[in-house]
Amino acid sequence: MRLDRKALSPPLRPANLLSARQLAFAWSVMASIALLAWVLVVDQARGMGVEPGTMGMGVPLFLLLWLVMMVAMMFPSVAPVALTWARAIGRQAPSGVVRVARTAQFVCGYLLAWTAFGLIAYGLLAGTGALVDAYPGAGRWIGAGAFLVAGLYQFGPWKELCLRHCRSPMGQLVRYAGFRPRARDLRVGAHHGAYCVGCCWGLMVVLVPLGVMNVAAMAAVAVVIFVEKLWRLGPVFSQVVGVAFVVLAVLSLFQPWLLPGLVPPQSPMTQMLRPGGPAAG
């Protein structure tokens, strides 16, 4: 397997445009927002558990929770791009109110891309949940398929393209400067968000077998995304993760405990009718 040296080069960082003090402050803000989102996610997950499907949530509630999850999982890795673009905004807009408004547009555009994917995720969860409820044995095949798709995508050309963009976005940011002024920041955020979705959708798919509200799984995926985008050997690490997913695809066919997100919740009646249960005595 031949590795592209350009892909292994360290991503261009906002340190090229920001002073060390400004960079530290900006990272602190992004980390604080992500931490607050994690607190909200953990608190919500505590009362929901891990089970197949959408856990009874309608589309609006699911999308709201999904966006909080994306802020928690994605903000640390998107910080270099966001900070660099915010720096560019600061040079063009001397007014603090204008800077805040334009930065908010960028963030909204970014989250808009993930909201669109959230609709797909909702449909996927609803479909798999209904299938597992009807055919409990299908869970292992769904889980194995999800791990396999995610693993193979780690080696695909689209993953490489999107990961290269997310690791070295400076060329794209120069291109964004040529966008028409109207809603430019919103479109820049949405454009970069689309690349992030293209880079990370496979990693999000593994939350179907692991549980969409499985906090440990979410944290692990967030770490993978962060390392892929910001570590010098991120592309190599990405392929190592792909191998791990393929292995999990095989193991999950024989080890159902690897698929907590595809185990149907057992009702009290099911427990009573099970051999050895209260009713059996």
PDB file of C-alpha atoms in Angstrom:
ATOM      1  CA  MET A   1       0.000   0.000   0.000  1.00  0.00           C
ATOM      2  CA  ARG A   2       1.540   3.304  -1.129  1.00  0.00           C
ATOM      3  CA  LEU A   3       1.081   6.341   1.095  1.00  0.00           C
ATOM      4  CA  ASP A   4       0.797   9.861  -0.230  1.00  0.00           C
ATOM      5  CA  ARG A   5       3.483  12.077   1.317  1.00  0.00           C
ATOM      6  CA  LYS A   6       1.278  15.115   0.920  1.00  0.00           C
ATOM      7  CA  ALA A   7      -1.427  13.422   2.954  1.00  0.00           C
ATOM      8  CA  LEU A   8       1.110  12.766   5.721  1.00  0.00           C
ATOM      9  CA  SER A   9       2.241  16.363   5.928  1.00  0.00           C
ATOM     10  CA  PRO A  10       1.068  18.193   9.046  1.00  0.00           C
ATOM     11  CA  PRO A  11      -2.127  20.184   8.576  1.00  0.00           C
ATOM     12  CA  LEU A  12      -1.797  23.918   8.217  1.00  0.00           C
ATOM     13  CA  ARG A  13      -2.698  25.427  11.552  1.00  0.00           C
ATOM     14  CA  PRO A  14      -4.309  28.682  12.574  1.00  0.00           C
ATOM     15  CA  ALA A  15      -1.049  29.439  14.353  1.00  0.00           C
ATOM     16  CA  ASN A  16       0.055  30.706  10.967  1.00  0.00           C
ATOM     17  CA  LEU A  17      -2.431  33.543  11.377  1.00  0.00           C
ATOM     18  CA  LEU A  18      -2.998  33.788  15.138  1.00  0.00           C
ATOM     19  CA  SER A  19      -0.633  34.698  17.936  1.00  0.00           C
ATOM     20  CA  ALA A  20       0.016  32.107  20.631  1.00  0.00           C
ATOM     21  CA  ARG A  21      -2.148  34.023  23.117  1.00  0.00           C
ATOM     22  CA  GLN A  22      -5.018  34.404  20.666  1.00  0.00           C
ATOM     23  CA  LEU A  23      -4.751  30.746  19.711  1.00  0.00           C
ATOM     24  CA  ALA A  24      -4.850  29.600  23.348  1.00  0.00           C
ATOM     25  CA  PHE A  25      -7.867  31.792  24.099  1.00  0.00           C
ATOM     26  CA  ALA A  26      -9.762  30.661  21.028  1.00  0.00           C
ATOM     27  CA  TRP A  27      -9.058  26.985  21.729  1.00  0.00           C
ATOM     28  CA  SER A  28     -10.246  27.513  25.307  1.00  0.00           C
ATOM     29  CA  VAL A  29     -13.552  28.931  24.062  1.00  0.00           C
ATOM     30  CA  MET A  30     -14.094  26.044  21.633  1.00  0.00           C
ATOM     31  CA  ALA A  31     -13.156  23.491  24.292  1.00  0.00           C
ATOM     32  CA  SER A  32     -15.526  25.099  26.811  1.00  0.00           C
ATOM     33  CA  ILE A  33     -18.430  24.958  24.360  1.00  0.00           C
ATOM     34  CA  ALA A  34     -17.646  21.316  23.557  1.00  0.00           C
ATOM     35  CA  LEU A  35     -17.387  20.487  27.270  1.00  0.00           C
ATOM     36  CA  LEU A  36     -20.784  22.056  27.968  1.00  0.00           C
ATOM     37  CA  ALA A  37     -22.263  20.007  25.126  1.00  0.00           C
ATOM     38  CA  TRP A  38     -20.730  16.850  26.605  1.00  0.00           C
ATOM     39  CA  VAL A  39     -22.311  17.622  29.972  1.00  0.00           C
ATOM     40  CA  LEU A  40     -25.720  17.963  28.303  1.00  0.00           C
ATOM     41  CA  VAL A  41     -25.252  14.747  26.308  1.00  0.00           C
ATOM     42  CA  VAL A  42     -24.176  12.712  29.346  1.00  0.00           C
ATOM     43  CA  ASP A  43     -27.078  14.040  31.386  1.00  0.00           C
ATOM     44  CA  GLN A  44     -29.550  13.149  28.631  1.00  0.00           C
ATOM     45  CA  ALA A  45     -28.029   9.729  28.003  1.00  0.00           C
ATOM     46  CA  ARG A  46     -28.225   8.822  31.678  1.00  0.00           C
ATOM     47  CA  GLY A  47     -32.014   8.554  31.495  1.00  0.00           C
ATOM     48  CA  MET A  48     -32.282   7.011  28.024  1.00  0.00           C
ATOM     49  CA  GLY A  49     -30.091   3.931  28.009  1.00  0.00           C
ATOM     50  CA  VAL A  50     -28.870   2.170  24.864  1.00  0.00           C
ATOM     51  CA  GLU A  51     -31.376   0.451  22.595  1.00  0.00           C
ATOM     52  CA  PRO A  52     -32.202   0.132  18.899  1.00  0.00           C
ATOM     53  CA  GLY A  53     -34.018   2.779  16.907  1.00  0.00           C
ATOM     54  CA  THR A  54     -34.784   6.373  17.781  1.00  0.00           C
ATOM     55  CA  MET A  55     -35.741   5.566  21.405  1.00  0.00           C
ATOM     56  CA  GLY A  56     -39.187   7.061  20.888  1.00  0.00           C
ATOM     57  CA  MET A  57     -37.896  10.478  19.853  1.00  0.00           C
ATOM     58  CA  GLY A  58     -39.616  12.428  17.119  1.00  0.00           C
ATOM     59  CA  VAL A  59     -37.621  14.191  14.414  1.00  0.00           C
ATOM     60  CA  PRO A  60     -37.427  17.648  16.123  1.00  0.00           C
ATOM     61  CA  LEU A  61     -36.229  16.283  19.474  1.00  0.00           C
ATOM     62  CA  PHE A  62     -33.793  13.896  17.795  1.00  0.00           C
ATOM     63  CA  LEU A  63     -32.283  16.667  15.654  1.00  0.00           C
ATOM     64  CA  LEU A  64     -31.892  18.911  18.683  1.00  0.00           C
ATOM     65  CA  LEU A  65     -30.045  16.177  20.577  1.00  0.00           C
ATOM     66  CA  TRP A  66     -28.083  15.304  17.440  1.00  0.00           C
ATOM     67  CA  LEU A  67     -26.814  18.881  17.108  1.00  0.00           C
ATOM     68  CA  VAL A  68     -25.701  18.931  20.729  1.00  0.00           C
ATOM     69  CA  MET A  69     -23.855  15.668  20.060  1.00  0.00           C
ATOM     70  CA  MET A  70     -22.180  17.139  16.987  1.00  0.00           C
ATOM     71  CA  VAL A  71     -21.037  20.185  18.944  1.00  0.00           C
ATOM     72  CA  ALA A  72     -19.552  17.881  21.585  1.00  0.00           C
ATOM     73  CA  MET A  73     -17.885  15.517  19.122  1.00  0.00           C
ATOM     74  CA  MET A  74     -16.871  17.823  16.264  1.00  0.00           C
ATOM     75  CA  PHE A  75     -16.006  21.226  17.733  1.00  0.00           C
ATOM     76  CA  PRO A  76     -12.528  20.222  19.000  1.00  0.00           C
ATOM     77  CA  SER A  77     -11.503  18.935  15.551  1.00  0.00           C
ATOM     78  CA  VAL A  78     -13.095  21.783  13.580  1.00  0.00           C
ATOM     79  CA  ALA A  79     -11.489  24.438  15.764  1.00  0.00           C
ATOM     80  CA  PRO A  80      -8.490  25.129  13.458  1.00  0.00           C
ATOM     81  CA  VAL A  81     -10.728  25.981  10.497  1.00  0.00           C
ATOM     82  CA  ALA A  82     -13.234  27.922  12.586  1.00  0.00           C
ATOM     83  CA  LEU A  83     -10.512  29.968  14.268  1.00  0.00           C
ATOM     84  CA  THR A  84      -8.756  30.731  11.006  1.00  0.00           C
ATOM     85  CA  TRP A  85     -11.958  31.907   9.352  1.00  0.00           C
ATOM     86  CA  ALA A  86     -12.884  33.928  12.449  1.00  0.00           C
ATOM     87  CA  ARG A  87      -9.483  35.618  12.197  1.00  0.00           C
ATOM     88  CA  ALA A  88     -10.220  36.519   8.571  1.00  0.00           C
ATOM     89  CA  ILE A  89     -13.603  37.901   9.630  1.00  0.00           C
ATOM     90  CA  GLY A  90     -11.906  39.982  12.314  1.00  0.00           C
ATOM     91  CA  ARG A  91      -9.669  41.640   9.744  1.00  0.00           C
ATOM     92  CA  GLN A  92     -12.636  42.584   7.546  1.00  0.00           C
ATOM     93  CA  ALA A  93     -15.143  43.578  10.232  1.00  0.00           C
ATOM     94  CA  PRO A  94     -13.847  46.027  12.876  1.00  0.00           C
ATOM     95  CA  SER A  95     -17.164  46.014  14.733  1.00  0.00           C
ATOM     96  CA  GLY A  96     -17.471  43.379  17.447  1.00  0.00           C
ATOM     97  CA  VAL A  97     -21.168  42.873  16.754  1.00  0.00           C
ATOM     98  CA  VAL A  98     -20.504  42.222  13.076  1.00  0.00           C
ATOM     99  CA  ARG A  99     -17.713  39.771  13.915  1.00  0.00           C
ATOM    100  CA  VAL A 100     -19.950  37.819  16.278  1.00  0.00           C
ATOM    101  CA  ALA A 101     -22.802  37.764  13.751  1.00  0.00           C
ATOM    102  CA  ARG A 102     -20.569  36.553  10.929  1.00  0.00           C
ATOM    103  CA  THR A 103     -18.921  33.904  13.082  1.00  0.00           C
ATOM    104  CA  ALA A 104     -22.368  32.728  14.167  1.00  0.00           C
ATOM    105  CA  GLN A 105     -23.299  32.375  10.489  1.00  0.00           C
ATOM    106  CA  PHE A 106     -20.254  30.183   9.908  1.00  0.00           C
ATOM    107  CA  VAL A 107     -21.175  27.939  12.852  1.00  0.00           C
ATOM    108  CA  CYS A 108     -24.814  27.756  11.714  1.00  0.00           C
ATOM    109  CA  GLY A 109     -23.730  26.763   8.217  1.00  0.00           C
ATOM    110  CA  TYR A 110     -21.480  24.057   9.626  1.00  0.00           C
ATOM    111  CA  LEU A 111     -24.258  22.668  11.829  1.00  0.00           C
ATOM    112  CA  LEU A 112     -26.694  22.876   8.908  1.00  0.00           C
ATOM    113  CA  ALA A 113     -24.612  20.280   7.059  1.00  0.00           C
ATOM    114  CA  TRP A 114     -24.715  17.975  10.079  1.00  0.00           C
ATOM    115  CA  THR A 115     -28.453  18.584  10.496  1.00  0.00           C
ATOM    116  CA  ALA A 116     -28.997  17.285   6.964  1.00  0.00           C
ATOM    117  CA  PHE A 117     -27.011  14.174   7.835  1.00  0.00           C
ATOM    118  CA  GLY A 118     -28.980  13.934  11.079  1.00  0.00           C
ATOM    119  CA  LEU A 119     -32.155  13.430   9.035  1.00  0.00           C
ATOM    120  CA  ILE A 120     -30.476  10.530   7.267  1.00  0.00           C
ATOM    121  CA  ALA A 121     -29.305   9.147  10.608  1.00  0.00           C
ATOM    122  CA  TYR A 122     -32.847   9.351  11.985  1.00  0.00           C
ATOM    123  CA  GLY A 123     -34.220   7.383   9.035  1.00  0.00           C
ATOM    124  CA  LEU A 124     -31.438   4.817   9.391  1.00  0.00           C
ATOM    125  CA  LEU A 125     -32.091   4.369  13.113  1.00  0.00           C
ATOM    126  CA  ALA A 126     -35.851   4.152  12.616  1.00  0.00           C
ATOM    127  CA  GLY A 127     -35.422   1.505   9.920  1.00  0.00           C
ATOM    128  CA  THR A 128     -32.936  -0.626  11.840  1.00  0.00           C
ATOM    129  CA  GLY A 129     -34.988  -0.322  15.017  1.00  0.00           C
ATOM    130  CA  ALA A 130     -38.145  -1.576  13.271  1.00  0.00           C
ATOM    131  CA  LEU A 131     -36.210  -4.417  11.645  1.00  0.00           C
ATOM    132  CA  VAL A 132     -34.626  -5.563  14.907  1.00  0.00           C
ATOM    133  CA  ASP A 133     -37.996  -5.416  16.678  1.00  0.00           C
ATOM    134  CA  ALA A 134     -39.510  -7.649  13.999  1.00  0.00           C
ATOM    135  CA  TYR A 135     -36.506  -9.936  13.533  1.00  0.00           C
ATOM    136  CA  PRO A 136     -34.182  -9.839  16.582  1.00  0.00           C
ATOM    137  CA  GLY A 137     -31.690 -12.129  14.866  1.00  0.00           C
ATOM    138  CA  ALA A 138     -31.110  -9.529  12.181  1.00  0.00           C
ATOM    139  CA  GLY A 139     -29.218  -7.345  14.651  1.00  0.00           C
ATOM    140  CA  ARG A 140     -25.901  -9.134  14.219  1.00  0.00           C
ATOM    141  CA  TRP A 141     -26.071  -8.832  10.431  1.00  0.00           C
ATOM    142  CA  ILE A 142     -26.950  -5.152  10.617  1.00  0.00           C
ATOM    143  CA  GLY A 143     -24.110  -4.559  13.068  1.00  0.00           C
ATOM    144  CA  ALA A 144     -21.599  -6.499  10.997  1.00  0.00           C
ATOM    145  CA  GLY A 145     -22.697  -4.600   7.891  1.00  0.00           C
ATOM    146  CA  ALA A 146     -22.345  -1.236   9.642  1.00  0.00           C
ATOM    147  CA  PHE A 147     -18.820  -2.035  10.852  1.00  0.00           C
ATOM    148  CA  LEU A 148     -17.827  -3.377   7.433  1.00  0.00           C
ATOM    149  CA  VAL A 149     -19.119  -0.329   5.545  1.00  0.00           C
ATOM    150  CA  ALA A 150     -17.410   2.018   8.001  1.00  0.00           C
ATOM    151  CA  GLY A 151     -14.166   0.045   7.788  1.00  0.00           C
ATOM    152  CA  LEU A 152     -14.031  -0.103   4.009  1.00  0.00           C
ATOM    153  CA  TYR A 153     -14.856   3.593   3.705  1.00  0.00           C
ATOM    154  CA  GLN A 154     -11.719   4.400   5.708  1.00  0.00           C
ATOM    155  CA  PHE A 155      -9.704   3.172   2.709  1.00  0.00           C
ATOM    156  CA  GLY A 156     -11.797   4.835   0.002  1.00  0.00           C
ATOM    157  CA  PRO A 157     -10.890   7.822  -2.203  1.00  0.00           C
ATOM    158  CA  TRP A 158     -13.714  10.006  -0.867  1.00  0.00           C
ATOM    159  CA  LYS A 159     -12.446   9.547   2.673  1.00  0.00           C
ATOM    160  CA  GLU A 160      -8.945  10.516   1.548  1.00  0.00           C
ATOM    161  CA  LEU A 161     -10.228  13.578  -0.311  1.00  0.00           C
ATOM    162  CA  CYS A 162     -12.375  14.851   2.556  1.00  0.00           C
ATOM    163  CA  LEU A 163      -9.734  14.110   5.177  1.00  0.00           C
ATOM    164  CA  ARG A 164      -7.133  16.017   3.155  1.00  0.00           C
ATOM    165  CA  HIS A 165      -9.472  19.013   3.037  1.00  0.00           C
ATOM    166  CA  CYS A 166     -10.142  18.877   6.773  1.00  0.00           C
ATOM    167  CA  ARG A 167      -6.425  18.513   7.580  1.00  0.00           C
ATOM    168  CA  SER A 168      -5.227  21.328   5.286  1.00  0.00           C
ATOM    169  CA  PRO A 169      -8.133  23.728   4.737  1.00  0.00           C
ATOM    170  CA  MET A 170      -6.079  26.846   3.974  1.00  0.00           C
ATOM    171  CA  GLY A 171      -6.372  26.478   0.212  1.00  0.00           C
ATOM    172  CA  GLN A 172     -10.131  26.204   0.534  1.00  0.00           C
ATOM    173  CA  LEU A 173     -10.282  29.232   2.829  1.00  0.00           C
ATOM    174  CA  VAL A 174      -8.485  31.275   0.173  1.00  0.00           C
ATOM    175  CA  ARG A 175     -11.088  30.094  -2.311  1.00  0.00           C
ATOM    176  CA  TYR A 176     -13.887  31.010   0.109  1.00  0.00           C
ATOM    177  CA  ALA A 177     -12.651  34.594   0.084  1.00  0.00           C
ATOM    178  CA  GLY A 178     -13.877  34.773  -3.507  1.00  0.00           C
ATOM    179  CA  PHE A 179     -17.457  33.856  -2.575  1.00  0.00           C
ATOM    180  CA  ARG A 180     -20.094  36.523  -3.086  1.00  0.00           C
ATOM    181  CA  PRO A 181     -20.527  38.615   0.076  1.00  0.00           C
ATOM    182  CA  ARG A 182     -24.190  37.695   0.526  1.00  0.00           C
ATOM    183  CA  ALA A 183     -24.432  34.949   3.182  1.00  0.00           C
ATOM    184  CA  ARG A 184     -20.768  34.139   2.522  1.00  0.00           C
ATOM    185  CA  ASP A 185     -20.050  32.953   6.060  1.00  0.00           C
ATOM    186  CA  LEU A 186     -23.114  30.713   6.126  1.00  0.00           C
ATOM    187  CA  ARG A 187     -22.079  29.114   2.829  1.00  0.00           C
ATOM    188  CA  VAL A 188     -18.474  28.724   3.956  1.00  0.00           C
ATOM    189  CA  GLY A 189     -19.620  26.931   7.113  1.00  0.00           C
ATOM    190  CA  ALA A 190     -21.982  24.683   5.146  1.00  0.00           C
ATOM    191  CA  HIS A 191     -19.295  23.885   2.564  1.00  0.00           C
ATOM    192  CA  HIS A 192     -16.739  22.925   5.183  1.00  0.00           C
ATOM    193  CA  GLY A 193     -19.428  21.055   7.117  1.00  0.00           C
ATOM    194  CA  ALA A 194     -20.185  18.999   4.002  1.00  0.00           C
ATOM    195  CA  TYR A 195     -16.532  17.969   3.834  1.00  0.00           C
ATOM    196  CA  CYS A 196     -16.657  17.025   7.524  1.00  0.00           C
ATOM    197  CA  VAL A 197     -19.729  14.889   6.892  1.00  0.00           C
ATOM    198  CA  GLY A 198     -17.939  13.263   3.971  1.00  0.00           C
ATOM    199  CA  CYS A 199     -14.950  12.571   6.177  1.00  0.00           C
ATOM    200  CA  CYS A 200     -16.801  11.301   9.252  1.00  0.00           C
ATOM    201  CA  TRP A 201     -20.135   9.766   8.219  1.00  0.00           C
ATOM    202  CA  GLY A 202     -18.678   6.253   8.332  1.00  0.00           C
ATOM    203  CA  LEU A 203     -17.529   6.815  11.903  1.00  0.00           C
ATOM    204  CA  MET A 204     -21.024   7.971  12.815  1.00  0.00           C
ATOM    205  CA  VAL A 205     -22.547   4.831  11.269  1.00  0.00           C
ATOM    206  CA  VAL A 206     -20.845   2.657  13.893  1.00  0.00           C
ATOM    207  CA  LEU A 207     -23.061   4.346  16.487  1.00  0.00           C
ATOM    208  CA  VAL A 208     -25.931   2.265  15.078  1.00  0.00           C
ATOM    209  CA  PRO A 209     -24.540  -1.021  16.434  1.00  0.00           C
ATOM    210  CA  LEU A 210     -22.805   0.601  19.416  1.00  0.00           C
ATOM    211  CA  GLY A 211     -25.795   2.741  20.432  1.00  0.00           C
ATOM    212  CA  VAL A 212     -26.466   6.306  19.405  1.00  0.00           C
ATOM    213  CA  MET A 213     -26.659   7.333  23.074  1.00  0.00           C
ATOM    214  CA  ASN A 214     -23.670   5.235  24.142  1.00  0.00           C
ATOM    215  CA  VAL A 215     -21.484   7.930  25.715  1.00  0.00           C
ATOM    216  CA  ALA A 216     -18.350   5.753  25.702  1.00  0.00           C
ATOM    217  CA  ALA A 217     -18.786   5.033  21.984  1.00  0.00           C
ATOM    218  CA  MET A 218     -19.394   8.727  21.227  1.00  0.00           C
ATOM    219  CA  ALA A 219     -16.249   9.692  23.117  1.00  0.00           C
ATOM    220  CA  ALA A 220     -14.206   7.064  21.265  1.00  0.00           C
ATOM    221  CA  VAL A 221     -15.481   8.275  17.881  1.00  0.00           C
ATOM    222  CA  ALA A 222     -14.737  11.892  18.855  1.00  0.00           C
ATOM    223  CA  VAL A 223     -11.146  10.932  19.736  1.00  0.00           C
ATOM    224  CA  VAL A 224     -10.744   9.127  16.401  1.00  0.00           C
ATOM    225  CA  ILE A 225     -12.012  12.189  14.513  1.00  0.00           C
ATOM    226  CA  PHE A 226      -9.706  14.516  16.444  1.00  0.00           C
ATOM    227  CA  VAL A 227      -6.625  12.349  15.876  1.00  0.00           C
ATOM    228  CA  GLU A 228      -7.399  11.782  12.190  1.00  0.00           C
ATOM    229  CA  LYS A 229      -7.622  15.485  11.474  1.00  0.00           C
ATOM    230  CA  LEU A 230      -4.913  16.946  13.684  1.00  0.00           C
ATOM    231  CA  TRP A 231      -2.200  14.319  14.158  1.00  0.00           C
ATOM    232  CA  ARG A 232       0.718  14.256  11.718  1.00  0.00           C
ATOM    233  CA  LEU A 233       0.075  10.552  11.046  1.00  0.00           C
ATOM    234  CA  GLY A 234      -3.687  11.016  10.868  1.00  0.00           C
ATOM    235  CA  PRO A 235      -4.110   9.298   7.452  1.00  0.00           C
ATOM    236  CA  VAL A 236      -2.225   6.217   8.679  1.00  0.00           C
ATOM    237  CA  PHE A 237      -4.265   6.191  11.881  1.00  0.00           C
ATOM    238  CA  SER A 238      -7.437   6.398   9.774  1.00  0.00           C
ATOM    239  CA  GLN A 239      -6.507   3.198   7.959  1.00  0.00           C
ATOM    240  CA  VAL A 240      -5.661   1.444  11.230  1.00  0.00           C
ATOM    241  CA  VAL A 241      -9.180   2.324  12.426  1.00  0.00           C
ATOM    242  CA  GLY A 242     -10.531   0.889   9.166  1.00  0.00           C
ATOM    243  CA  VAL A 243      -8.791  -2.423   9.853  1.00  0.00           C
ATOM    244  CA  ALA A 244     -10.214  -2.447  13.401  1.00  0.00           C
ATOM    245  CA  PHE A 245     -13.747  -1.920  12.055  1.00  0.00           C
ATOM    246  CA  VAL A 246     -13.380  -4.796   9.594  1.00  0.00           C
ATOM    247  CA  VAL A 247     -12.228  -7.054  12.442  1.00  0.00           C
ATOM    248  CA  LEU A 248     -15.208  -5.934  14.526  1.00  0.00           C
ATOM    249  CA  ALA A 249     -17.498  -6.736  11.585  1.00  0.00           C
ATOM    250  CA  VAL A 250     -16.345 -10.353  11.713  1.00  0.00           C
ATOM    251  CA  LEU A 251     -16.345 -10.654  15.502  1.00  0.00           C
ATOM    252  CA  SER A 252     -19.809  -9.129  15.887  1.00  0.00           C
ATOM    253  CA  LEU A 253     -21.324 -12.064  13.983  1.00  0.00           C
ATOM    254  CA  PHE A 254     -20.300 -14.314  16.883  1.00  0.00           C
ATOM    255  CA  GLN A 255     -20.161 -11.887  19.813  1.00  0.00           C
ATOM    256  CA  PRO A 256     -23.545 -10.116  20.244  1.00  0.00           C
ATOM    257  CA  TRP A 257     -22.243  -8.120  23.212  1.00  0.00           C
ATOM    258  CA  LEU A 258     -20.347  -5.988  20.688  1.00  0.00           C
ATOM    259  CA  LEU A 259     -23.715  -4.696  19.425  1.00  0.00           C
ATOM    260  CA  PRO A 260     -25.445  -3.078  22.431  1.00  0.00           C
ATOM    261  CA  GLY A 261     -27.278  -0.671  20.135  1.00  0.00           C
ATOM    262  CA  LEU A 262     -29.045  -3.519  18.325  1.00  0.00           C
ATOM    263  CA  VAL A 263     -30.302  -5.516  21.309  1.00  0.00           C
ATOM    264  CA  PRO A 264     -34.089  -5.095  21.658  1.00  0.00           C
ATOM    265  CA  PRO A 265     -35.187  -3.957  25.139  1.00  0.00           C
ATOM    266  CA  GLN A 266     -36.840  -6.782  27.017  1.00  0.00           C
ATOM    267  CA  SER A 267     -40.222  -6.031  28.487  1.00  0.00           C
ATOM    268  CA  PRO A 268     -41.268  -7.359  31.947  1.00  0.00           C
ATOM    269  CA  MET A 269     -43.547  -9.856  30.185  1.00  0.00           C
ATOM    270  CA  THR A 270     -40.598 -11.215  28.210  1.00  0.00           C
ATOM    271  CA  GLN A 271     -38.655 -11.652  31.430  1.00  0.00           C
ATOM    272  CA  MET A 272     -41.556 -13.495  33.059  1.00  0.00           C
ATOM    273  CA  LEU A 273     -41.955 -15.909  30.147  1.00  0.00           C
ATOM    274  CA  ARG A 274     -38.255 -16.639  29.864  1.00  0.00           C
ATOM    275  CA  PRO A 275     -37.241 -20.090  31.218  1.00  0.00           C
ATOM    276  CA  GLY A 276     -36.161 -19.643  34.795  1.00  0.00           C
ATOM    277  CA  GLY A 277     -38.028 -16.338  35.114  1.00  0.00           C
ATOM    278  CA  PRO A 278     -40.568 -15.555  37.859  1.00  0.00           C
ATOM    279  CA  ALA A 279     -43.513 -17.071  35.976  1.00  0.00           C
ATOM    280  CA  ALA A 280     -41.596 -20.260  35.250  1.00  0.00           C
ATOM    281  CA  GLY A 281     -41.205 -21.042  38.924  1.00  0.00           C
TER     282      GLY A 281
END
